[in-house]
mmCIF file with all atom_site columns, C-alpha atoms and ligand atoms in Angstrom:
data_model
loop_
_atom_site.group_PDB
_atom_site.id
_atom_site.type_symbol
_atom_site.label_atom_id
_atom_site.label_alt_id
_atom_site.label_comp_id
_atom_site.label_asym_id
_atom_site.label_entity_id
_atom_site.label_seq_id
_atom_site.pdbx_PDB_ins_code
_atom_site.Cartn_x
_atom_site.Cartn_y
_atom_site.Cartn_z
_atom_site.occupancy
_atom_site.B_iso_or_equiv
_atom_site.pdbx_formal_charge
_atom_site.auth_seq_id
_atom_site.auth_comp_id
_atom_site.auth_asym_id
_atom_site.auth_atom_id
_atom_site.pdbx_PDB_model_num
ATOM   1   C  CA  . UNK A 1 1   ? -1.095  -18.616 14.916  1.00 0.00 ? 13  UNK A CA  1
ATOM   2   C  CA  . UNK A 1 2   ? 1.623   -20.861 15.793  1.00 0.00 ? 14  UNK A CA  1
ATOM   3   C  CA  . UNK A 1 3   ? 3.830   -18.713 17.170  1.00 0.00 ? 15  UNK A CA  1
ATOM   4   C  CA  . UNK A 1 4   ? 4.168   -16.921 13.939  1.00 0.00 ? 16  UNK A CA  1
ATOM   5   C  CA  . UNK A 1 5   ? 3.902   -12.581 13.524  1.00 0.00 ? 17  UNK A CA  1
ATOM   6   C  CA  . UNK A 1 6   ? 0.965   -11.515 11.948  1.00 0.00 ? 18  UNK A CA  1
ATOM   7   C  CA  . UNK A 1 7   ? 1.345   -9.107  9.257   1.00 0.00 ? 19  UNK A CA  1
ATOM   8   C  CA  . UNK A 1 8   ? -1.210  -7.253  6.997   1.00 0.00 ? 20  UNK A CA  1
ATOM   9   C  CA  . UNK A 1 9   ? 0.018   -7.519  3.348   1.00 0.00 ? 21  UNK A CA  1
ATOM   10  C  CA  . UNK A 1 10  ? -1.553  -5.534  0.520   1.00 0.00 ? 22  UNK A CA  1
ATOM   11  C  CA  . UNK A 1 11  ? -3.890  -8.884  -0.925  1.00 0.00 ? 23  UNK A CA  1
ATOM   12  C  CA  . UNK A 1 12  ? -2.908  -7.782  -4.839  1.00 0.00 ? 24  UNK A CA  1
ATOM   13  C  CA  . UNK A 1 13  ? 1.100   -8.642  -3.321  1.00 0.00 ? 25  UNK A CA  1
ATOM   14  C  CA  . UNK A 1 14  ? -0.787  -12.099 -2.337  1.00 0.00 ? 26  UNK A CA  1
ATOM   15  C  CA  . UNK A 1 15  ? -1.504  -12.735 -6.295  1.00 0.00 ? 27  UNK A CA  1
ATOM   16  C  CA  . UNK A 1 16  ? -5.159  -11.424 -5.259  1.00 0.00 ? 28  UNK A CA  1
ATOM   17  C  CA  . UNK A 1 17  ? -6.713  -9.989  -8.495  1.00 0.00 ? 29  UNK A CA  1
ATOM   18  C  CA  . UNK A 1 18  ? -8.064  -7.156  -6.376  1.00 0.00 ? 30  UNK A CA  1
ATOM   19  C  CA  . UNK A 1 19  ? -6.760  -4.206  -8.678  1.00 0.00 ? 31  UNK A CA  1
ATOM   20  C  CA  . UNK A 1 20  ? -8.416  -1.486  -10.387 1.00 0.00 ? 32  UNK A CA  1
ATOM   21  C  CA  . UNK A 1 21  ? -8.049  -3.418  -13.831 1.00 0.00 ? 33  UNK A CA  1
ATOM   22  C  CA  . UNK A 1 22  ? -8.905  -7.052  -12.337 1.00 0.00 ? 34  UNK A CA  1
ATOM   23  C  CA  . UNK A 1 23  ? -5.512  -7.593  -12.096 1.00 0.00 ? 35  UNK A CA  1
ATOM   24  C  CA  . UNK A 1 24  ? -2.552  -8.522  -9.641  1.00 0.00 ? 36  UNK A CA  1
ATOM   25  C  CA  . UNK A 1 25  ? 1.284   -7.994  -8.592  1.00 0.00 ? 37  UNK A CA  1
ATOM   26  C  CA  . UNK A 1 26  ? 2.178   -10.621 -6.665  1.00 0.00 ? 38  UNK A CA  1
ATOM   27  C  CA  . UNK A 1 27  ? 5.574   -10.737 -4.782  1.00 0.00 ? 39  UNK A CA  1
ATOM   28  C  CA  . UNK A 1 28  ? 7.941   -13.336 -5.868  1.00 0.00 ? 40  UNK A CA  1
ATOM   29  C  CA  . UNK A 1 29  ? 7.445   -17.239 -4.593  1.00 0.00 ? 41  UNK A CA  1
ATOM   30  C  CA  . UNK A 1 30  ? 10.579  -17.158 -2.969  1.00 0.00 ? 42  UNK A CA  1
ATOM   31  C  CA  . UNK A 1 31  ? 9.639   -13.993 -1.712  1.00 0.00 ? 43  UNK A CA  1
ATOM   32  C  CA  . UNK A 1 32  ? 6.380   -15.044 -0.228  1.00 0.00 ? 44  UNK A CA  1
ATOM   33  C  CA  . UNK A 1 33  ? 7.833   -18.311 1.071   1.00 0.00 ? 45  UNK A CA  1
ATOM   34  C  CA  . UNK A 1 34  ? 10.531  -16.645 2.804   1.00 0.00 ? 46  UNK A CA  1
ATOM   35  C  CA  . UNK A 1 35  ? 7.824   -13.991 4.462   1.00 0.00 ? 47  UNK A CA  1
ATOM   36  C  CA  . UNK A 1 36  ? 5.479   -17.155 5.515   1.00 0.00 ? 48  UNK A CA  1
ATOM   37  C  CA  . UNK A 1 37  ? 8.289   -18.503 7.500   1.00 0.00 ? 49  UNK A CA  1
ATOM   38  C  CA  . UNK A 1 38  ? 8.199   -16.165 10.789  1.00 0.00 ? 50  UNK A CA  1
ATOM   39  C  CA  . UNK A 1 39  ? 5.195   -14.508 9.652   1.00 0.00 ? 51  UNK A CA  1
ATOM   40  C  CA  . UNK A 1 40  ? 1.545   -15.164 9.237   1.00 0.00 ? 52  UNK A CA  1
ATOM   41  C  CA  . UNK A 1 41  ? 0.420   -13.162 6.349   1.00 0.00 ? 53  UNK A CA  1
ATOM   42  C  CA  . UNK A 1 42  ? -3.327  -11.545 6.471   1.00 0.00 ? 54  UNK A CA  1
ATOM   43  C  CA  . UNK A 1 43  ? -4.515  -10.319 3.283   1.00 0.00 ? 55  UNK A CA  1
ATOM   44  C  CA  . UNK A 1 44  ? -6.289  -6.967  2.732   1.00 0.00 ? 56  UNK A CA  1
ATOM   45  C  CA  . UNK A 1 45  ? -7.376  -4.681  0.010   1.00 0.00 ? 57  UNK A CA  1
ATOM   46  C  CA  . UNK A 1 46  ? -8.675  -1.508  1.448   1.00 0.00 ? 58  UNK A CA  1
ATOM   47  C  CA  . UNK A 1 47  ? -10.179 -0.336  -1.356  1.00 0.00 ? 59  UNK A CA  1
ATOM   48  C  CA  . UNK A 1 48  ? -12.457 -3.999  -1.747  1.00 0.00 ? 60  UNK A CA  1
ATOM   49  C  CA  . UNK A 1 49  ? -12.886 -3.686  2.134   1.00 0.00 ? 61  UNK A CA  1
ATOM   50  C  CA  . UNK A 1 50  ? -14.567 0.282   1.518   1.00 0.00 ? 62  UNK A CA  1
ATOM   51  C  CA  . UNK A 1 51  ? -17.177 -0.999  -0.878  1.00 0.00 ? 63  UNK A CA  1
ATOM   52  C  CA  . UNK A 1 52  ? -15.489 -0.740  -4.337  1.00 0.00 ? 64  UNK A CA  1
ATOM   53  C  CA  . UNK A 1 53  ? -16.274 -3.399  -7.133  1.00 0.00 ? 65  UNK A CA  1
ATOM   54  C  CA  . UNK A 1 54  ? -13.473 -5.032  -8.868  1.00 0.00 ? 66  UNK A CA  1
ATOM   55  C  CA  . UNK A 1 55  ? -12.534 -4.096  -11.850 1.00 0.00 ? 67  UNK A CA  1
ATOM   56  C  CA  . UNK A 1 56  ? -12.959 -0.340  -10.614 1.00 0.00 ? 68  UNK A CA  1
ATOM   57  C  CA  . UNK A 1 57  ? -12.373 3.189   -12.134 1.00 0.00 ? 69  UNK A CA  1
ATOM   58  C  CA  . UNK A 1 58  ? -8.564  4.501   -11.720 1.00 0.00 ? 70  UNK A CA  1
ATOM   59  C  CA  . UNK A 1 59  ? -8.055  6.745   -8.849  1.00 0.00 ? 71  UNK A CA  1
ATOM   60  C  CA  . UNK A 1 60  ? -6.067  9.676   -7.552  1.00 0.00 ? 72  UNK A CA  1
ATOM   61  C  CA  . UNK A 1 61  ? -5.686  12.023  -4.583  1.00 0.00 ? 73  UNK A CA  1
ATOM   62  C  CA  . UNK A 1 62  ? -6.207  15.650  -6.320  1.00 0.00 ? 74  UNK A CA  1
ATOM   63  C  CA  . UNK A 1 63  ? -3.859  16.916  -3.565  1.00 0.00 ? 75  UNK A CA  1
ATOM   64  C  CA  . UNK A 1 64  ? -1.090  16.288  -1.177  1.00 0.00 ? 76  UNK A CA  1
ATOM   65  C  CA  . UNK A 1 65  ? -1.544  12.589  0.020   1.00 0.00 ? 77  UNK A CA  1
ATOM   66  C  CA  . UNK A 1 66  ? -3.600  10.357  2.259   1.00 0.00 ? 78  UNK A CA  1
ATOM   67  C  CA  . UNK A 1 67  ? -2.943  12.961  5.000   1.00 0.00 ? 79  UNK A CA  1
ATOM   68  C  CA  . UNK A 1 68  ? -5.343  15.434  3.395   1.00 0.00 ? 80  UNK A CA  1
ATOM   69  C  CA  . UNK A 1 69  ? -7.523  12.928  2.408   1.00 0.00 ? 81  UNK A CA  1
ATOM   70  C  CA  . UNK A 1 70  ? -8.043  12.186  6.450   1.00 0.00 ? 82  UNK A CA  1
ATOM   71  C  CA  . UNK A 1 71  ? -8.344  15.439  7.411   1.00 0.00 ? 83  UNK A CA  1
ATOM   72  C  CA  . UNK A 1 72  ? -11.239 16.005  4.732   1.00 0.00 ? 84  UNK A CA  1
ATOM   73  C  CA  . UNK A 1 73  ? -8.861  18.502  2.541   1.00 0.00 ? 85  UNK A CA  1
ATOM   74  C  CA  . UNK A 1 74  ? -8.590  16.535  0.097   1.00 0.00 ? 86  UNK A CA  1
ATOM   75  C  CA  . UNK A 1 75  ? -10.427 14.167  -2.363  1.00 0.00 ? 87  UNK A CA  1
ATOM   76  C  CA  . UNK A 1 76  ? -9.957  10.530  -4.330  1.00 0.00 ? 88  UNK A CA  1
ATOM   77  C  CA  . UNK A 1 77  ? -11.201 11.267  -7.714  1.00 0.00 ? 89  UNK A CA  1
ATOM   78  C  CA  . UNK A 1 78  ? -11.576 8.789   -9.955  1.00 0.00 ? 90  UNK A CA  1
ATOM   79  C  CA  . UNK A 1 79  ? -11.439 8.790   -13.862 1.00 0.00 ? 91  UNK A CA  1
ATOM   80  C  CA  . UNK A 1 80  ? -14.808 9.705   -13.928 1.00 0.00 ? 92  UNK A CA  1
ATOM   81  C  CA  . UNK A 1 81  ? -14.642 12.200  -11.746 1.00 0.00 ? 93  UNK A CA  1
ATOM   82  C  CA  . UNK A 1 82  ? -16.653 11.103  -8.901  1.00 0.00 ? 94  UNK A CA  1
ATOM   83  C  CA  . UNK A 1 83  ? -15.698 11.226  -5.729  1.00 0.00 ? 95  UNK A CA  1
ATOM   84  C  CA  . UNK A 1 84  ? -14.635 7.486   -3.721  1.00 0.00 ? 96  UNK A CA  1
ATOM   85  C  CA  . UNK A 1 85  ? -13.349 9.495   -0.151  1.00 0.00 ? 97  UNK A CA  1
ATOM   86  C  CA  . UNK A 1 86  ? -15.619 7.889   1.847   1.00 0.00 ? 98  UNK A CA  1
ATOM   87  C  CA  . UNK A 1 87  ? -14.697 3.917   0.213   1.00 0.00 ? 99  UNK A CA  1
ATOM   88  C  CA  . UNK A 1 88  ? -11.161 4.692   0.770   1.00 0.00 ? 100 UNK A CA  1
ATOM   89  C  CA  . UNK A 1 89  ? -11.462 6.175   4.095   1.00 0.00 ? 101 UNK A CA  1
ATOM   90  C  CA  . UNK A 1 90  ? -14.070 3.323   4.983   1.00 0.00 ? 102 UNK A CA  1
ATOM   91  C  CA  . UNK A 1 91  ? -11.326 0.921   3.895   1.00 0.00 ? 103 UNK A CA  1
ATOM   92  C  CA  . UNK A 1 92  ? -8.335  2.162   5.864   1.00 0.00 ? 104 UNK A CA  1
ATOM   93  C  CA  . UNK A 1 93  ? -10.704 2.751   9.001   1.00 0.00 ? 105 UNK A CA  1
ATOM   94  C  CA  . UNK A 1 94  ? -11.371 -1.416  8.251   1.00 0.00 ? 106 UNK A CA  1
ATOM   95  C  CA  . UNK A 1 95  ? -7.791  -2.072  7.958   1.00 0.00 ? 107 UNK A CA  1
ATOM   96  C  CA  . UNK A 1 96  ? -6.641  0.254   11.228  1.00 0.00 ? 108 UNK A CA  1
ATOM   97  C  CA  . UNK A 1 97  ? -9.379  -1.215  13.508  1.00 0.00 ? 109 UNK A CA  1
ATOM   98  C  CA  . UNK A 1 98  ? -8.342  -4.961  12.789  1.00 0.00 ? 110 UNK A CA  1
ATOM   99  C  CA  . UNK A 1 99  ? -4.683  -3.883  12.985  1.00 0.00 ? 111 UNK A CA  1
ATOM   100 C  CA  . UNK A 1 100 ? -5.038  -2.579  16.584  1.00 0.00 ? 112 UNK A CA  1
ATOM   101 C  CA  . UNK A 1 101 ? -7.517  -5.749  17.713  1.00 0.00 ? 113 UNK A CA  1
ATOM   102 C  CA  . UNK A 1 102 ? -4.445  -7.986  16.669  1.00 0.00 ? 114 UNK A CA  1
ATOM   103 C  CA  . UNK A 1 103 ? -1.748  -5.947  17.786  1.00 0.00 ? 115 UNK A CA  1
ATOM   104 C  CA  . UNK A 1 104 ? -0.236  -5.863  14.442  1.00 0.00 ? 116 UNK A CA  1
ATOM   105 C  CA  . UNK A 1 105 ? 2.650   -3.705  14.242  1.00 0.00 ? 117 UNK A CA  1
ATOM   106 C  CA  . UNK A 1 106 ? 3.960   -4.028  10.794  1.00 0.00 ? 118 UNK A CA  1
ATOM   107 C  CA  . UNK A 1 107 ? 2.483   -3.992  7.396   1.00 0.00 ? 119 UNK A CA  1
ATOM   108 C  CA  . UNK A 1 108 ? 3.806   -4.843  4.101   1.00 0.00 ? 120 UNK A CA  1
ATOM   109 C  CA  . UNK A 1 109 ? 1.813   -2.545  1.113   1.00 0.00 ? 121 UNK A CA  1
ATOM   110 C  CA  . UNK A 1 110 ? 1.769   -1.655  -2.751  1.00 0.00 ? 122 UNK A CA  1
ATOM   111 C  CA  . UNK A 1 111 ? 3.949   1.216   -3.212  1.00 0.00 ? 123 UNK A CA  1
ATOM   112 C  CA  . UNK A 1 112 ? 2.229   3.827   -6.034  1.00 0.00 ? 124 UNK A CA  1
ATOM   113 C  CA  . UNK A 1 113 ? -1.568  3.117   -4.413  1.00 0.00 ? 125 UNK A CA  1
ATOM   114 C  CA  . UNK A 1 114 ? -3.867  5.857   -3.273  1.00 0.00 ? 126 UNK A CA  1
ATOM   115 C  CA  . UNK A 1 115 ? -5.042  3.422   -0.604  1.00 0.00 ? 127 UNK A CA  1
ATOM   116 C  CA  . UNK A 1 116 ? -1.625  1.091   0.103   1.00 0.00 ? 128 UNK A CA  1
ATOM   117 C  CA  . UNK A 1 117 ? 1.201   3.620   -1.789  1.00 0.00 ? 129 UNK A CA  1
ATOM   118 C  CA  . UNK A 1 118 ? 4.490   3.939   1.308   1.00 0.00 ? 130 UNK A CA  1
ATOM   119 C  CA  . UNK A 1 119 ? 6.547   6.211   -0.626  1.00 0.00 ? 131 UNK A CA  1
ATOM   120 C  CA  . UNK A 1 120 ? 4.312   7.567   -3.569  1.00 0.00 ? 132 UNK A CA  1
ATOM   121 C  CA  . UNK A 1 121 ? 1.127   7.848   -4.850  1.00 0.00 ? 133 UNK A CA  1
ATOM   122 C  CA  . UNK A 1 122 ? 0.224   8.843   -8.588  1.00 0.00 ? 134 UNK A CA  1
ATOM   123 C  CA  . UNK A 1 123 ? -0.772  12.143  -9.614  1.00 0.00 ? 135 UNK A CA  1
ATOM   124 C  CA  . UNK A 1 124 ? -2.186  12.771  -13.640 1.00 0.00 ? 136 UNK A CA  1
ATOM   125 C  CA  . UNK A 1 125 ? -0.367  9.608   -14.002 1.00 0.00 ? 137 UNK A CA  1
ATOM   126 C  CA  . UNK A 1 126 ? 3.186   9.992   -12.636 1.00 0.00 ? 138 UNK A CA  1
ATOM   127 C  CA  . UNK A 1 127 ? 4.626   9.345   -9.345  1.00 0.00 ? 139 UNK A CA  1
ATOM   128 C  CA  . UNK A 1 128 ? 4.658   11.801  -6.674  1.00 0.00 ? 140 UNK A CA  1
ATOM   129 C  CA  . UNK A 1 129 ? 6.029   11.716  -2.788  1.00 0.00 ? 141 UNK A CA  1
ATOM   130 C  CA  . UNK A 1 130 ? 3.180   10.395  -0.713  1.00 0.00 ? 142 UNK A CA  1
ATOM   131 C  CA  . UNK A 1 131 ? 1.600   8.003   1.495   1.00 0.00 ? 143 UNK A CA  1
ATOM   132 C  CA  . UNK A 1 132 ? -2.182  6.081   0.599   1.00 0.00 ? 144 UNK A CA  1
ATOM   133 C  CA  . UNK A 1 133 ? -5.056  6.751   2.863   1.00 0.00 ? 145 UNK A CA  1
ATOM   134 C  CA  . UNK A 1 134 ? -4.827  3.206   4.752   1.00 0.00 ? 146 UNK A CA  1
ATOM   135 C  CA  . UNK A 1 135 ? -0.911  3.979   5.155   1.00 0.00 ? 147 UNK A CA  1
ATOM   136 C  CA  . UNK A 1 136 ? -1.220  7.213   6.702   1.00 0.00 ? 148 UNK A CA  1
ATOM   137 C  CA  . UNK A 1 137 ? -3.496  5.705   9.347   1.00 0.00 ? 149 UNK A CA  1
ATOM   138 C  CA  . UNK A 1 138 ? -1.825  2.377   10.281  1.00 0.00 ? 150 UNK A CA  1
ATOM   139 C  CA  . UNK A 1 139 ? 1.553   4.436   10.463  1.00 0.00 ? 151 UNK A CA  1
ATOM   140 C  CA  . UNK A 1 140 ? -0.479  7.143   13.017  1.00 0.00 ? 152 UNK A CA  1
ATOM   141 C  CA  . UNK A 1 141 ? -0.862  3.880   14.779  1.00 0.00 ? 153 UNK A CA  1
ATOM   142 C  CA  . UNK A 1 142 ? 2.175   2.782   15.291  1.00 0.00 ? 154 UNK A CA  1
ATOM   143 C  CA  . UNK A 1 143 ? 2.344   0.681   12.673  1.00 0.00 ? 155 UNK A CA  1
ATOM   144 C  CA  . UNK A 1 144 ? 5.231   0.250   10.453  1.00 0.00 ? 156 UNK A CA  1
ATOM   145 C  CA  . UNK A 1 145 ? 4.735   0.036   7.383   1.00 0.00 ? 157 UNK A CA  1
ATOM   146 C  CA  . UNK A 1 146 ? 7.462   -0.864  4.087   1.00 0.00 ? 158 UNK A CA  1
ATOM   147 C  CA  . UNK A 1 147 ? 6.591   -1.523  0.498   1.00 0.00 ? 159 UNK A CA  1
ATOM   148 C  CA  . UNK A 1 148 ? 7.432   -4.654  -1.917  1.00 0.00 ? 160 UNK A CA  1
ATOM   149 C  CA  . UNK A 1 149 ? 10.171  -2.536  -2.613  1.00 0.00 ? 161 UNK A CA  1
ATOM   150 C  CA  . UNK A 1 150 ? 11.932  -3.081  0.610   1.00 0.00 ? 162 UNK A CA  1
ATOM   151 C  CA  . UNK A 1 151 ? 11.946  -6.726  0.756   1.00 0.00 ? 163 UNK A CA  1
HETATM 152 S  S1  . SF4 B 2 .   ? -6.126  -1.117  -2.646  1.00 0.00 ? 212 SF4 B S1  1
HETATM 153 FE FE1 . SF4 B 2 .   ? -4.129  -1.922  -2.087  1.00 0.00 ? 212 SF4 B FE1 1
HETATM 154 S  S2  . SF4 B 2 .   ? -4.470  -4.128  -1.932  1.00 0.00 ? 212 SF4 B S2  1
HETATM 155 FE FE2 . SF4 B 2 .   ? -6.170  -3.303  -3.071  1.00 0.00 ? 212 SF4 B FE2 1
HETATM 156 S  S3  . SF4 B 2 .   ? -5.526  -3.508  -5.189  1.00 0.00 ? 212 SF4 B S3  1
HETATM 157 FE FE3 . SF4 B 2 .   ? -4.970  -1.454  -4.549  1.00 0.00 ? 212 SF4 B FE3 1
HETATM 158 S  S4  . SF4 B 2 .   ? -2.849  -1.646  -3.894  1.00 0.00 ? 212 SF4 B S4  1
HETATM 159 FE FE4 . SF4 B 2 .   ? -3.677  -3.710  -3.972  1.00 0.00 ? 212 SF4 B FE4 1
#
């Protein structure tokens, strides 16, 4: 890795067009090139990772955050109204265990995400207060974890 800190980035930040729509939102150039320089940046979208096609259905958490979603008292529901728990917990479970094999211990994620949000998720829509499903677990790791908004 010559020498350089691995970090897990949210692959949509990359200019991956992993979103729900088949789109992207990548960081800046001078923003990624100033990142690559002490850091070696791995890729990830959990939801892809769980078993979700691309383009996908919108989701949300129908309460509190990724928390609830981990402890199985609460649900991702998307548009349709089915249920995608499982992918999104099968995703962040992905993203944790290859976190802790490569002693990452910082992360870099898409703010607003019910998989990758650091400070909100969406609920009917608008932002609310609340971590993603993947974020909730790396940060019970001891990883830290900021959002394109803090760089
Ligand atoms: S799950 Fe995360 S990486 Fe994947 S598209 Fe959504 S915000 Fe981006």
């Amino acid at each position: 890795m010559q020498g350089k800190r691995p970090v897990i980035v949210s692959a949509c930040l990359l200019g991956f067009s992993c979103r729900y729509d088949g789109g992207t939102k990548p960081l800046s150039e001078e923003v990624i090139e100033r990142l690559k320089r002490g850091h070696l940046l791995i890729p990830v979208c959990p939801e892809q990772l769980g078993g979700l096609p691309t383009p996908r259905p919108k989701m949300e958490i129908n309460q509190g955050d990724g928390k609830e979603v981990l402890k199985g008292t609460a649900q991702v529901i998307d548009e349709n109204g089915k249920d995608t728990s499982q992918a999104l917990l099968r995703g962040a479970y992905q993203v944790a265990r290859y976190a802790k094999e490569h002693e990452i211990v910082l992360a870099i994620m898409k703010d607003g995400s019910p998989s990758c949000g650091v400070y909100t998720i969406r609920r009917r829509g608008a932002p609310v207060e609340g971590m993603g499903v993947t974020v909730t677990l790396l940060k019970r790791q001891g990883v830290k974890v900021i959002s394109e908004e803090d760089l």
